[in-house]
Every structure is written in C-alpha cells, then in structure tokens.
Amino acid sequence: MATLLRVLTDGQVGDVHEQSLAVLARTGMRVDSAQARGILRAAGAEVDEPERRVRFPRALVEASLAAAPRSFSLGGRRPGFSLPMNAGECTLIPDGEATMVYDPVTGVRRASTREDWIAATRLVDSLDEVGAYWQMVTAGGMDPGPGPLVAHWAATFELFSKHVQDAPGSAAEAAWLLELLAVVFGSREAVRRDHPYSVLYCPVSPLAMEAEHTDACLATAGWDIPIAIMPMPMMGSSAPTGLQSTVVTGNAEVLGTICLVQAAAPGTPVIYAPALAAMEPRTGRWGGGSPEHALLGAATTEMGRSYGLPVTASNGGTDAFVPGIQAAAERTLNWLLPALSWPDILIGPGSLGGASTLCLEQMVIDVEVYRACRQLRAGIRPGIGEADVVAAVDEVGTAGDFLAREATRDAVRGGEFFLPGLGWHGAFDRFEAAGRPDILDQAREVALAAIAGHQPIPFPDEVATELARLERRARAATPASGNGMR
Amino acid sequence: MRYEARFLDEAEQARVHETSQRILAEVGVRFHGERALPLLAGAGAEVDLESGIARIPAGLVDAALASAPRGFALGARNPAYDYPVPSPVSRYAIDGTAAFVRDFETGERRYGTRRDVEEGLRVFQAADMGVMAWAPVAASDAPAPSRALHEFVGMLKACSKHGQHELHRRDQAPYLAAALVAIAGSEAAVRARHEASLIYCPVAPLVHDGPMLDAYLDLGDLDLPVMIMPMPIPGTTGPAGLLANIALANAEALSAIVVFQVAHPGRPVVYSSAVGSMDFRSGAYLGGTPEMGIQSGALTTMGRFYGLPATAAGCTSDAHEPGPEAVIEKLITSLPPASAGADIIVGLGEIDGDQTLVLEQILVDNELAHLCERLVAGVDGRAGAELFEDVAEVGPGGNFLAMPATRDAARSGEFYEPSLIGRVALEAWQERGRPSMYGRARERVREILDAPMVDPLPDAVMEELDRILAEADRDLHD
C-alpha cells in the first residue's frame, strides 16, 4: 500500500469545516475591493459597506464549493506537458520571492540580481521533479511600469516551459498579462483549455482581502485561469494559537475566497493552498523551520482533500541562513509529513532563512530530499519482486543470496530501491580516496552544470516577434499601479 | 490527534504473517549450535539433524507467540529510567558496536576502544530521548575472546539506563551472569528488574548462529530479555521487493521467538528489525535510505500485529561525515518507525552505515528525536482547540499575539523549543559567530565529559566487575 498518513481525524476535519463556516458567518472577512463586495453581495453574501465587512452564509459557501471543479490539468508550453490535478500525482513548486541570494561562488549572502533570477529559472526548468514555477528570487533593479514587466513575464515563459504560477499586482497588470498569455500560448481559448498559467492569490490573515491584489485576481475571470488560494495565517500572531485553530483560520479564508472566485466566474478552477505557519514564540519571527509546519502542511492536504479539491501544501522552510546541517534537518523534517500526505503541488525547494534567501545548492539538496520522501510515500507495494516469495526463499535456501535473481534485477529497475542522486553512498576508503567529497560541493556542481548546460525551449519566431511588439507597446504605455511580484 | 501513519494495511499484515508461516513450515530455518535443534524437535518441529534445518509448524509459532509476554519493563540501574514496553511514545537507543569513532579532539576516524564506549555512553546518559544503552563501539583494545564482555560491562558502568548488548560465545555467558549479579545484587534482582537484555540477530537468510544462540539460551535462566533483530537486505540476503523481504525478516524473528519460548516459556522478547537496503551500483550496505524507513515502519507494525513490544532501527545514515547528508538520512529513517509507534528506535550517534560513532551526533540526533516527537504528537484536537471565540474577538486584520491562549500555548508543547537549532535573526546569528547545531552539540559534549560520571556504581561493585573481566581475559581463549 502507499504509505498512509493522517494528522486529522474525520471528526477534526468536520470540526474545522463547521468552525470555518461559523467564522465566515459571524465574523466574516474584510473585503477592501468594492468590485469584490459587489460580486459577493449579488451572490448572496451579507455586506456591511461602511465596515467593508462581508459575511458568508453557509448556503453560499456550500454552493461555491460545489461549483469548483474537482479535476483539471495544469498545462505548460513544453509539448505534452500536463499536471493532472486530483489524480494521485505530486510535483514541486520552488519557494518564491527571495530578496537575497547565497552566492554559489563566494558563499556570501547578498542582494539578488537579474542574473540570479535567470540562473534559478534555468535550473528549475531542468529539474524533472519541479513541475510548476514561482518567481524564486526578485530580479533586482527592475524598472517600474508595464514594459519591463511584460519583458520579465516573456522571459519567464521563455526560460521555464512547464506550468507557471504568479500573481499580477493590479488589474492593469493583469490586462497586460492576459494579452501576453494569448500570445505565448496562441489564443485565449488555448489558455482556457490548457491552463498553462495559474494565479496565486493570498488573502491577508486574519480574514481580509486587500483591494489591488483582489482586483487583479478578478481581472482574470472568464479565462478559466486556476486560482491557487494561499492565505498565510501564522499561529500566535495572525492566527489564534493552537494548530487546529490555525487550520480553521486558513480554511475559512480559503472558503471565503472560493465564494468570491466562483461568484465572479462559476466553474473557475481553484487550488486549495493555505500556507499555514507558526510564529517563533521567543521573537515573533517567522522562519518556517519548526516542526509545527510539517503538521500544518499535512493538515492542509487533508482539509483540501475533504473538499475534493486539488491541494498545494506548504512545508514551512528553514530558519538557517546558510546551506548545511540545520537547513537539511529542518527541510527534511518539514517535508516528510506534507510529502506523505501527498498533495498535488508541494512547496518549495531552494530557499533559506525563512524564504528570504535563494540558494541553488539547497534547491538541488531539497529535490533529493523530495525524491526520498516520494519513495517513502510509494510505500510497500505488493506484486513487486518475487511472485512467489516462499518458492524463491526455498530455491535460495538458508544462508544463500538473492543477488542474481531476475526478480532482484526487475525490482531495481522497477523503482523498488531508491537510487540516490546526491551524497556519498560508497565505502569509506573510496570516500577518502575521492577527497572526502562534500554534499554542498556536489550540489553546487550539479546546479552550476544544469544552469550551464540546460537548453530552454525557444519561442517560435512568430511568438518572439509578437512578444517584442507587445513589449514595445507596454513600454510606451502609462505605468500601471501595482508592484507585480518581483 | 496523534497522527496516524500506515505502512501495511490489515490484509498485507495477514499476508506477511501467512507467508512467514509458510517459509518456516516449508523452507525451514538452519540452527547451528548444540541446544536449539533438540529443543525444537522436542516441541514438535520437523528437524533434520544433518542439515541443521528445522521446519516449524504454524501451531508451534502460535504457541510461542502466546507464551511471550505482552508487556514488561526494561529496567534500569537508576529506576528513574525504567522503561515499560509497549510504550505510548517512541524513545531511542544509541547505535552500537561501530568499528570506528570520530575522535572528539582530533576529528580523526580511528578504531573504537573501551574508553570510547564509556565516553559515548556518558554523552548518551544526557540525551533525554534515550532510554536504552548499547555499547556504541567495538572495544578494539580489549582481548578478542572477552571483548564482548568488556563492552557489555563497560556499558553498564558508564550508563545507568537500560543496557543491551550481545555475546559472541557460549563460554562468555557465565562471566556476564556474574557481572549482572554483581551489579543488581542477586540473581533474583537480575530476573525481577530486567536491567540488562540481549540483542540477537539471526543471520539472513534463515540461519541462527550457534555460539551466540547457545549463550543466549543459557542466559534464559536469568530471564534476560532478548531483542530479536533480523537484518535481511533486499536483493542480497533477502528477496528483492520490500514486502517479500519483510516476510523473510518476520519469519526469522518468529523462528527466534519460537526457540527462546520453547526453551524458557514466558521469557521477555522484543520484536525488532534492522532492515536496510543495498546500493545496487556498488553492492554496499545502505542504512540511510527511504526503504530502511519504510521497512522499519512496516516491521514495527508487524510487532504490534503480534501484540509484542516492538522496536526498530532508525536514525541511521550512510554519510561518512557529520553534516547535511547525515541529518537528512536520519530524519528519513526516524520518522517512519516513530509514526508506526516503535517503542524504541535504535540509531543515535552514529553515521557511516552504523560504522562510526560521533559524540556530537548523539546530541544532534537527540534533537532530531524531539522534532520527530513533536510531529507525531500531531494537532491538538481537544474540545475548544479551535479557539473560535478568539477569532471572533480579534476579527479581520488583527493579531493574536496578546491573547491569553497564545501565552499558554507558547508555554506548553504546542510550539517545540529546540536546544541545538538556532532561530535568531541573521544579524544576531552573525554577531554570535554563526553558531551551528554541531557547534552547540560540541560545547555540550565537552561539558558532559568534563563533569563527573552520572550515577556511578559503588567502588566495591566496580572492583568486582574488574575482577570478573580480568578472569575472563585470563581464561577465555581463541
């Protein structure tokens, strides 16, 4: 059987749902967007306009949940690429929006540059385990305005040909984005059909939707662009203390947002994606390294699955600022449970210091950790190896060995054994003879080789030409408000 | 709830049991030594004295399982460390009999000595998640014929928690019995307190070593518990395919339970395993793999299937140096058996495929054990845990920092507070000289080794133990 993990009982899942409905009906959410309040009022929500408070009746939440599709696929530019949601598959999406970089050459933590962004994007495009993209690091020094933004988005799709998830910063930015999507993927209909892009929407915890980001999200309505709803309540500060109450807070925020998304365009795909967090109680900081994040990440998957929705699960991160022992311990610890709960998308390799610092070595190490977690999740599969164990044991007899048996060969080739891609797994003598190789050096070599050798799939000429034309038009346009996400 | 993880469903548990029964009845197990085969023949097994193979019928397995006690306490020299099994929580044992130690002063990898046994266990004594001592290294400076005795006695001197080790020869048994009586005060106390136990590893596939088994059967008169730890490796000494290898390991464990119960009905046994995997690119043994974790979780489940105390190897790593690879692999191999509810996970303190003791690693692993425990404790689902009224009071856009429930939770176990992992801001971390987990562990190890030994034995007992060991050195020969 596949390894089965549960961190919430059925009773707790039911309690979280009921409490979430109670929060939405009694406290509601503050919705700063007048457009969103209008949509919700028309859908049956109770709106207190002066307070900008929206209260959600049970019937509205349940109808909105029913309207959200249970299965769809995320596409990409790469031919044949598809990530089916709710289909038993899991892929990685890198951690996002670091402002600093752990320099792979000097080992110094410094502000990020556009070159870092290019390197990181090329690296994740080359990694099979990473199926979806977040902007991993800010491309420092980018000018404001729609022109540079359009150029940046075009470069994103050029360098990364799998699924892209991002967040336009305003409705005006969203308009440019939709135009660009139609160019890159051929048409609005192709975007609707293949879902090559999804919007990341983050309510502000506790229980608020701010205006500009919400309007940007609403601007994509009608394109059938999936919305990943990612509130980030933090236990003890922006969520009440107690893991379960943090789950309730995030769940209520997702459900409230689903009401808005479905009211704006019924049937729009949504991804259940709360990034639940725990405060460091001695400082009030968030670092993501504590084990509560693993429990919260697994609980996220279980709640999303209880609604039959696709899930993005978070794992926190690491408090460490340099790649090494603490980072490895915290990343592994915090990935084990969310990976075993097996969401559709798992966040996110590659960052340090509470997601503040991009680290290419950590990206490679994290992917290796995920591979090991995936093996744990695959569990003990009947039907692998010897068809008749008793007969095989009898044939080998006592004190024999099974090395030369066909079933052994087949099991090795069939994935029954994890074949590490990183670290040293040979004998000590050979380890010494090889100069005691260090996993960080090895990860660095893997990353730099991938960045140097990977060939992104180029745009067809006509797409490149049309994108250049769009960029020129955007550079000539009035700068839009909003800050994008980079 | 305490979270639940399952590695074998009920039908698979039954299949493993049935397959193991068929292996025992149809293939049989080879028993070396003088005592086992006559005992098994007398109990109803089909014994071929020429090949040494005993085929064990299902009825004999069932009878043995019925006579094995369901629970008992692993006693400790300091009763505060008594550890009843089965346990509602998972605790840890230090890994054992590594050939090498990473010298604490020089960093050099060298052969282990009696002093390393002592120092490793003094550090382990301070590891609050540790409940069972093993001799962490082989004492290469002790004479080979009495080496296991030096390790066993050295372990019991240096650590007042439950001690478990092995003997290699039947003629070592009387010396161990004398040492245990010297420590406990009487044979009755040895039997009643179970302060020491034996680790027993069948030789995969399906073989029992004669001298070790005879020694352990002799020591049954003292009711010493036996922890049975099969070690088949899928693809070499076990069939490829995890389920098949689990069935073989289970068969080996059951065969050991049978022989120990036939000899001494009611003797405490612990169901365990240390089932790694092989590096198919080199043939090397691997202990830090996901398959190790899965099999430990599954075999813990099988121990529970039989209603027995269940432990497993875990917290293991193949890394040759302390560092990121070590902690990744140790977590991958700790959490599955912890999730399955193992009473004890054996593996603290060693790397290099259980071949190198690192003193700092004992404390680093203790921290990892705490992290795993926090995970397994799961989401508190008691009534009122949703804190709905707090949400209603704070409302949209506020914060919960000043709520009484936040203060209470910060003082409870809701947030785990690490002792070696640093969580300070970057600037503070830099000002403090960029401390690391291993750096903090190293400082603590130094403090422990500079302090007096905890719970030392009385001088008279120490002298008696030295006398017994000197006698063994003198009288035991190759």
GROMACS .gro file of C-alpha atoms in nm, chain B residues 176-465:
model
  290
  662LEU     CA    1   2.814  -1.192   3.206
  663ALA     CA    2   2.584  -1.362   3.455
  664ALA     CA    3   2.833  -1.295   3.733
  665ALA     CA    4   2.867  -0.931   3.630
  666LEU     CA    5   2.493  -0.879   3.624
  667VAL     CA    6   2.455  -1.034   3.966
  668ALA     CA    7   2.732  -0.812   4.097
  669ILE     CA    8   2.551  -0.504   3.972
  670ALA     CA    9   2.195  -0.600   4.067
  671GLY     CA   10   2.290  -0.760   4.398
  672SER     CA   11   2.138  -1.103   4.342
  673GLU     CA   12   2.013  -1.341   4.078
  674ALA     CA   13   1.659  -1.268   4.188
  675ALA     CA   14   1.715  -0.898   4.129
  676VAL     CA   15   1.853  -0.966   3.782
  677ARG     CA   16   1.541  -1.167   3.698
  678ALA     CA   17   1.299  -0.921   3.854
  679ARG     CA   18   1.444  -0.594   3.731
  680HIS     CA   19   1.547  -0.678   3.372
  681GLU     CA   20   1.812  -0.405   3.386
  682ALA     CA   21   2.007  -0.569   3.106
  683SER     CA   22   1.898  -0.752   2.795
  684LEU     CA   23   2.047  -0.921   2.491
  685ILE     CA   24   2.039  -0.817   2.128
  686TYR     CA   25   2.003  -1.114   1.896
  687CYS     CA   26   2.044  -1.100   1.518
  688PRO     CA   27   1.960  -1.404   1.306
  689VAL     CA   28   2.190  -1.444   1.006
  690ALA     CA   29   1.993  -1.379   0.690
  691PRO     CA   30   1.859  -1.567   0.518
  692LEU     CA   31   1.718  -1.806   0.777
  693VAL     CA   32   2.021  -1.906   0.982
  694HIS     CA   33   2.087  -1.894   1.356
  695ASP     CA   34   2.443  -1.862   1.476
  696GLY     CA   35   2.537  -2.143   1.713
  697PRO     CA   36   2.767  -1.989   1.979
  698MET     CA   37   2.553  -1.680   2.023
  699LEU     CA   38   2.227  -1.874   2.038
  700ASP     CA   39   2.364  -2.126   2.287
  701ALA     CA   40   2.490  -1.844   2.509
  702TYR     CA   41   2.155  -1.669   2.499
  703LEU     CA   42   1.968  -1.990   2.575
  704ASP     CA   43   2.195  -2.044   2.874
  705LEU     CA   44   2.119  -1.694   2.998
  706GLY     CA   45   1.747  -1.769   2.982
  707ASP     CA   46   1.788  -1.899   3.336
  708LEU     CA   47   1.832  -1.535   3.438
  709ASP     CA   48   1.519  -1.435   3.238
  710LEU     CA   49   1.726  -1.187   3.039
  711PRO     CA   50   1.500  -1.028   2.776
  712VAL     CA   51   1.604  -1.081   2.416
  713MET     CA   52   1.552  -0.824   2.144
  714ILE     CA   53   1.531  -1.004   1.810
  715MET     CA   54   1.662  -0.803   1.521
  716PRO     CA   55   1.664  -0.969   1.177
  717MET     CA   56   1.868  -0.792   0.910
  718PRO     CA   57   1.793  -0.931   0.564
  719ILE     CA   58   1.885  -0.691   0.285
  720PRO     CA   59   1.651  -0.698  -0.012
  721GLY     CA   60   1.834  -0.822  -0.317
  722THR     CA   61   2.120  -0.993  -0.135
  723THR     CA   62   2.036  -1.176   0.185
  724GLY     CA   63   1.665  -1.119   0.132
  725PRO     CA   64   1.441  -1.131  -0.172
  726ALA     CA   65   1.407  -0.811  -0.371
  727GLY     CA   66   1.076  -0.642  -0.308
  728LEU     CA   67   1.006  -0.485   0.025
  729LEU     CA   68   0.702  -0.697   0.106
  730ALA     CA   69   0.894  -1.019   0.037
  731ASN     CA   70   1.189  -0.904   0.245
  732ILE     CA   71   0.959  -0.805   0.530
  733ALA     CA   72   0.806  -1.152   0.521
  734LEU     CA   73   1.153  -1.308   0.540
  735ALA     CA   74   1.258  -1.083   0.828
  736ASN     CA   75   0.935  -1.166   1.004
  737ALA     CA   76   0.995  -1.538   0.953
  738GLU     CA   77   1.342  -1.503   1.105
  739ALA     CA   78   1.202  -1.311   1.403
  740LEU     CA   79   0.931  -1.571   1.458
  741SER     CA   80   1.183  -1.855   1.440
  742ALA     CA   81   1.387  -1.686   1.714
  743ILE     CA   82   1.080  -1.626   1.927
  744VAL     CA   83   0.996  -1.995   1.892
  745VAL     CA   84   1.332  -2.120   2.011
  746PHE     CA   85   1.352  -1.878   2.303
  747GLN     CA   86   0.996  -1.954   2.414
  748VAL     CA   87   1.041  -2.328   2.379
  749ALA     CA   88   1.349  -2.307   2.600
  750HIS     CA   89   1.204  -2.065   2.855
  751PRO     CA   90   0.829  -2.010   2.820
  752GLY     CA   91   0.738  -1.656   2.920
  753ARG     CA   92   1.086  -1.515   2.868
  754PRO     CA   93   1.050  -1.148   2.762
  755VAL     CA   94   1.121  -1.087   2.394
  756VAL     CA   95   1.115  -0.768   2.192
  757TYR     CA   96   1.027  -0.776   1.823
  758SER     CA   97   1.272  -0.564   1.626
  759SER     CA   98   1.442  -0.523   1.290
  760ALA     CA   99   1.730  -0.352   1.117
  761VAL     CA  100   1.646  -0.394   0.753
  762GLY     CA  101   1.842  -0.167   0.524
  763SER     CA  102   1.899  -0.186   0.154
  764MET     CA  103   2.181  -0.229  -0.093
  765ASP     CA  104   2.350   0.020  -0.320
  766PHE     CA  105   2.294  -0.157  -0.649
  767ARG     CA  106   2.574   0.039  -0.806
  768SER     CA  107   2.836  -0.097  -0.568
  769GLY     CA  108   2.680  -0.373  -0.360
  770ALA     CA  109   2.742  -0.170  -0.044
  771TYR     CA  110   2.503  -0.185   0.252
  772LEU     CA  111   2.287   0.123   0.293
  773GLY     CA  112   2.116   0.217   0.617
  774GLY     CA  113   2.008   0.572   0.545
  775THR     CA  114   1.754   0.509   0.271
  776PRO     CA  115   1.379   0.552   0.240
  777GLU     CA  116   1.348   0.174   0.212
  778MET     CA  117   1.511   0.143   0.553
  779GLY     CA  118   1.248   0.378   0.694
  780ILE     CA  119   0.957   0.204   0.524
  781GLN     CA  120   1.067  -0.142   0.634
  782SER     CA  121   1.124  -0.025   0.992
  783GLY     CA  122   0.775   0.122   0.995
  784ALA     CA  123   0.623  -0.191   0.846
  785LEU     CA  124   0.805  -0.431   1.077
  786THR     CA  125   0.708  -0.222   1.378
  787THR     CA  126   0.352  -0.272   1.257
  788MET     CA  127   0.414  -0.648   1.242
  789GLY     CA  128   0.542  -0.644   1.600
  790ARG     CA  129   0.220  -0.475   1.703
  791PHE     CA  130   0.027  -0.729   1.490
  792TYR     CA  131   0.157  -0.992   1.731
  793GLY     CA  132   0.092  -0.774   2.033
  794LEU     CA  133   0.460  -0.766   2.125
  795PRO     CA  134   0.685  -0.481   2.231
  796ALA     CA  135   0.826  -0.353   1.904
  797THR     CA  136   1.141  -0.160   1.828
  798ALA     CA  137   1.329  -0.089   1.506
  799ALA     CA  138   1.649   0.051   1.371
  800GLY     CA  139   1.624   0.409   1.253
  801CYS     CA  140   1.802   0.743   1.275
  802THR     CA  141   2.065   0.583   1.053
  803SER     CA  142   2.288   0.736   0.788
  804ASP     CA  143   2.545   0.632   0.535
  805ALA     CA  144   2.720   0.970   0.535
  806HIS     CA  145   3.086   0.946   0.623
  807GLU     CA  146   3.094   1.290   0.783
  808PRO     CA  147   2.854   1.464   1.020
  809GLY     CA  148   2.656   1.715   0.818
  810PRO     CA  149   2.355   1.773   0.596
  811GLU     CA  150   2.353   1.426   0.440
  812ALA     CA  151   2.357   1.267   0.783
  813VAL     CA  152   2.063   1.463   0.919
  814ILE     CA  153   1.857   1.416   0.602
  815GLU     CA  154   1.901   1.042   0.614
  816LYS     CA  155   1.848   1.021   0.988
  817LEU     CA  156   1.516   1.201   0.965
  818ILE     CA  157   1.406   0.990   0.668
  819THR     CA  158   1.474   0.677   0.871
  820SER     CA  159   1.343   0.801   1.208
  821LEU     CA  160   1.001   0.928   1.126
  822PRO     CA  161   0.852   0.609   0.974
  823PRO     CA  162   0.918   0.389   1.279
  824ALA     CA  163   0.820   0.677   1.508
  825SER     CA  164   0.500   0.715   1.308
  826ALA     CA  165   0.432   0.343   1.339
  827GLY     CA  166   0.470   0.372   1.717
  828ALA     CA  167   0.800   0.192   1.772
  829ASP     CA  168   0.877   0.164   2.141
  830ILE     CA  169   1.247   0.226   2.081
  831ILE     CA  170   1.432   0.342   1.771
  832VAL     CA  171   1.795   0.230   1.765
  833GLY     CA  172   2.042   0.459   1.596
  834LEU     CA  173   2.152   0.765   1.794
  835GLY     CA  174   2.504   0.885   1.749
  836GLU     CA  175   2.641   0.700   1.450
  837ILE     CA  176   2.696   0.763   1.082
  838ASP     CA  177   2.882   0.580   0.809
  839GLY     CA  178   2.632   0.293   0.790
  840ASP     CA  179   2.647   0.240   1.168
  841GLN     CA  180   3.025   0.214   1.150
  842THR     CA  181   3.138   0.541   1.308
  843LEU     CA  182   3.045   0.690   1.645
  844VAL     CA  183   3.039   1.071   1.663
  845LEU     CA  184   2.986   1.211   2.010
  846GLU     CA  185   2.827   1.534   1.887
  847GLN     CA  186   2.592   1.329   1.670
  848ILE     CA  187   2.438   1.172   1.981
  849LEU     CA  188   2.306   1.511   2.089
  850VAL     CA  189   2.218   1.624   1.736
  851ASP     CA  190   2.016   1.304   1.694
  852ASN     CA  191   1.853   1.365   2.031
  853GLU     CA  192   1.733   1.697   1.891
  854LEU     CA  193   1.606   1.525   1.576
  855ALA     CA  194   1.422   1.280   1.801
  856HIS     CA  195   1.248   1.569   1.973
  857LEU     CA  196   1.146   1.713   1.638
  858CYS     CA  197   1.001   1.379   1.533
  859GLU     CA  198   0.817   1.353   1.862
  860ARG     CA  199   0.661   1.694   1.806
  861LEU     CA  200   0.542   1.582   1.466
  862VAL     CA  201   0.398   1.258   1.594
  863ALA     CA  202   0.214   1.442   1.873
  864GLY     CA  203   0.014   1.600   1.596
  865VAL     CA  204  -0.270   1.850   1.608
  866ASP     CA  205  -0.432   1.903   1.946
  867GLY     CA  206  -0.796   1.831   1.876
  868ARG     CA  207  -0.938   1.861   2.223
  869ALA     CA  208  -1.265   2.042   2.269
  870GLY     CA  209  -1.216   2.413   2.232
  871ALA     CA  210  -0.890   2.380   2.040
  872GLU     CA  211  -1.038   2.577   1.751
  873LEU     CA  212  -1.034   2.894   1.969
  874PHE     CA  213  -1.335   3.019   1.779
  875GLU     CA  214  -1.405   3.290   2.034
  876ASP     CA  215  -1.053   3.426   1.990
  877VAL     CA  216  -1.111   3.452   1.615
  878ALA     CA  217  -1.437   3.629   1.672
  879GLU     CA  218  -1.275   3.870   1.920
  880VAL     CA  219  -0.975   3.958   1.705
  881GLY     CA  220  -1.173   3.975   1.381
  882PRO     CA  221  -1.036   4.055   1.035
  883GLY     CA  222  -0.694   4.214   1.017
  884GLY     CA  223  -0.598   4.191   1.384
  885ASN     CA  224  -0.344   3.976   1.560
  886PHE     CA  225  -0.347   3.715   1.831
  887LEU     CA  226  -0.019   3.796   1.998
  888ALA     CA  227  -0.164   3.929   2.322
  889MET     CA  228  -0.433   3.663   2.363
  890PRO     CA  229  -0.401   3.454   2.681
  891ALA     CA  230  -0.425   3.139   2.470
  892THR     CA  231  -0.111   3.245   2.282
  893ARG     CA  232   0.083   3.282   2.605
  894ASP     CA  233  -0.044   2.950   2.734
  895ALA     CA  234   0.043   2.771   2.411
  896ALA     CA  235   0.393   2.919   2.400
  897ARG     CA  236   0.450   2.775   2.747
  898SER     CA  237   0.307   2.436   2.653
  899GLY     CA  238   0.420   2.182   2.398
  900GLU     CA  239   0.226   2.344   2.116
  901PHE     CA  240   0.548   2.508   1.998
  902TYR     CA  241   0.860   2.294   2.022
  903GLU     CA  242   1.162   2.483   2.154
  904PRO     CA  243   1.482   2.336   2.013
  905SER     CA  244   1.801   2.329   2.213
  906LEU     CA  245   2.056   2.299   1.932
  907ILE     CA  246   1.879   2.457   1.635
  908GLY     CA  247   1.914   2.833   1.615
  909ARG     CA  248   1.624   3.054   1.517
  910VAL     CA  249   1.756   3.403   1.573
  911ALA     CA  250   1.760   3.676   1.311
  912LEU     CA  251   2.051   3.689   1.068
  913GLU     CA  252   2.221   3.982   1.235
  914ALA     CA  253   2.208   3.821   1.579
  915TRP     CA  254   2.330   3.491   1.435
  916GLN     CA  255   2.626   3.666   1.272
  917GLU     CA  256   2.709   3.856   1.590
  918ARG     CA  257   2.720   3.528   1.780
  919GLY     CA  258   2.977   3.387   1.540
  920ARG     CA  259   2.739   3.193   1.311
  921PRO     CA  260   2.680   2.904   1.553
  922SER     CA  261   2.575   2.564   1.416
  923MET     CA  262   2.392   2.262   1.553
  924TYR     CA  263   2.712   2.060   1.569
  925GLY     CA  264   2.898   2.351   1.728
  926ARG     CA  265   2.643   2.374   2.006
  927ALA     CA  266   2.646   1.996   2.045
  928ARG     CA  267   3.025   2.002   2.068
  929GLU     CA  268   3.016   2.253   2.354
  930ARG     CA  269   2.765   2.035   2.538
  931VAL     CA  270   2.972   1.720   2.484
  932ARG     CA  271   3.273   1.898   2.632
  933GLU     CA  272   3.069   1.995   2.938
  934ILE     CA  273   2.948   1.638   2.984
  935LEU     CA  274   3.294   1.485   2.956
  936ASP     CA  275   3.443   1.745   3.193
  937ALA     CA  276   3.177   1.671   3.456
  938PRO     CA  277   3.183   1.368   3.687
  939MET     CA  278   3.020   1.046   3.570
  940VAL     CA  279   2.646   1.035   3.644
  941ASP     CA  280   2.515   0.753   3.867
  942PRO     CA  281   2.849   0.578   3.916
  943LEU     CA  282   2.847   0.226   4.054
  944PRO     CA  283   2.980   0.178   4.409
  945ASP     CA  284   3.355   0.122   4.422
  946ALA     CA  285   3.313  -0.232   4.551
  947VAL     CA  286   3.095  -0.325   4.255
  948MET     CA  287   3.340  -0.164   4.013
  949GLU     CA  288   3.621  -0.368   4.167
  950GLU     CA  289   3.418  -0.686   4.141
  951LEU     CA  290   3.340  -0.616   3.775
   0.00000   0.00000   0.00000
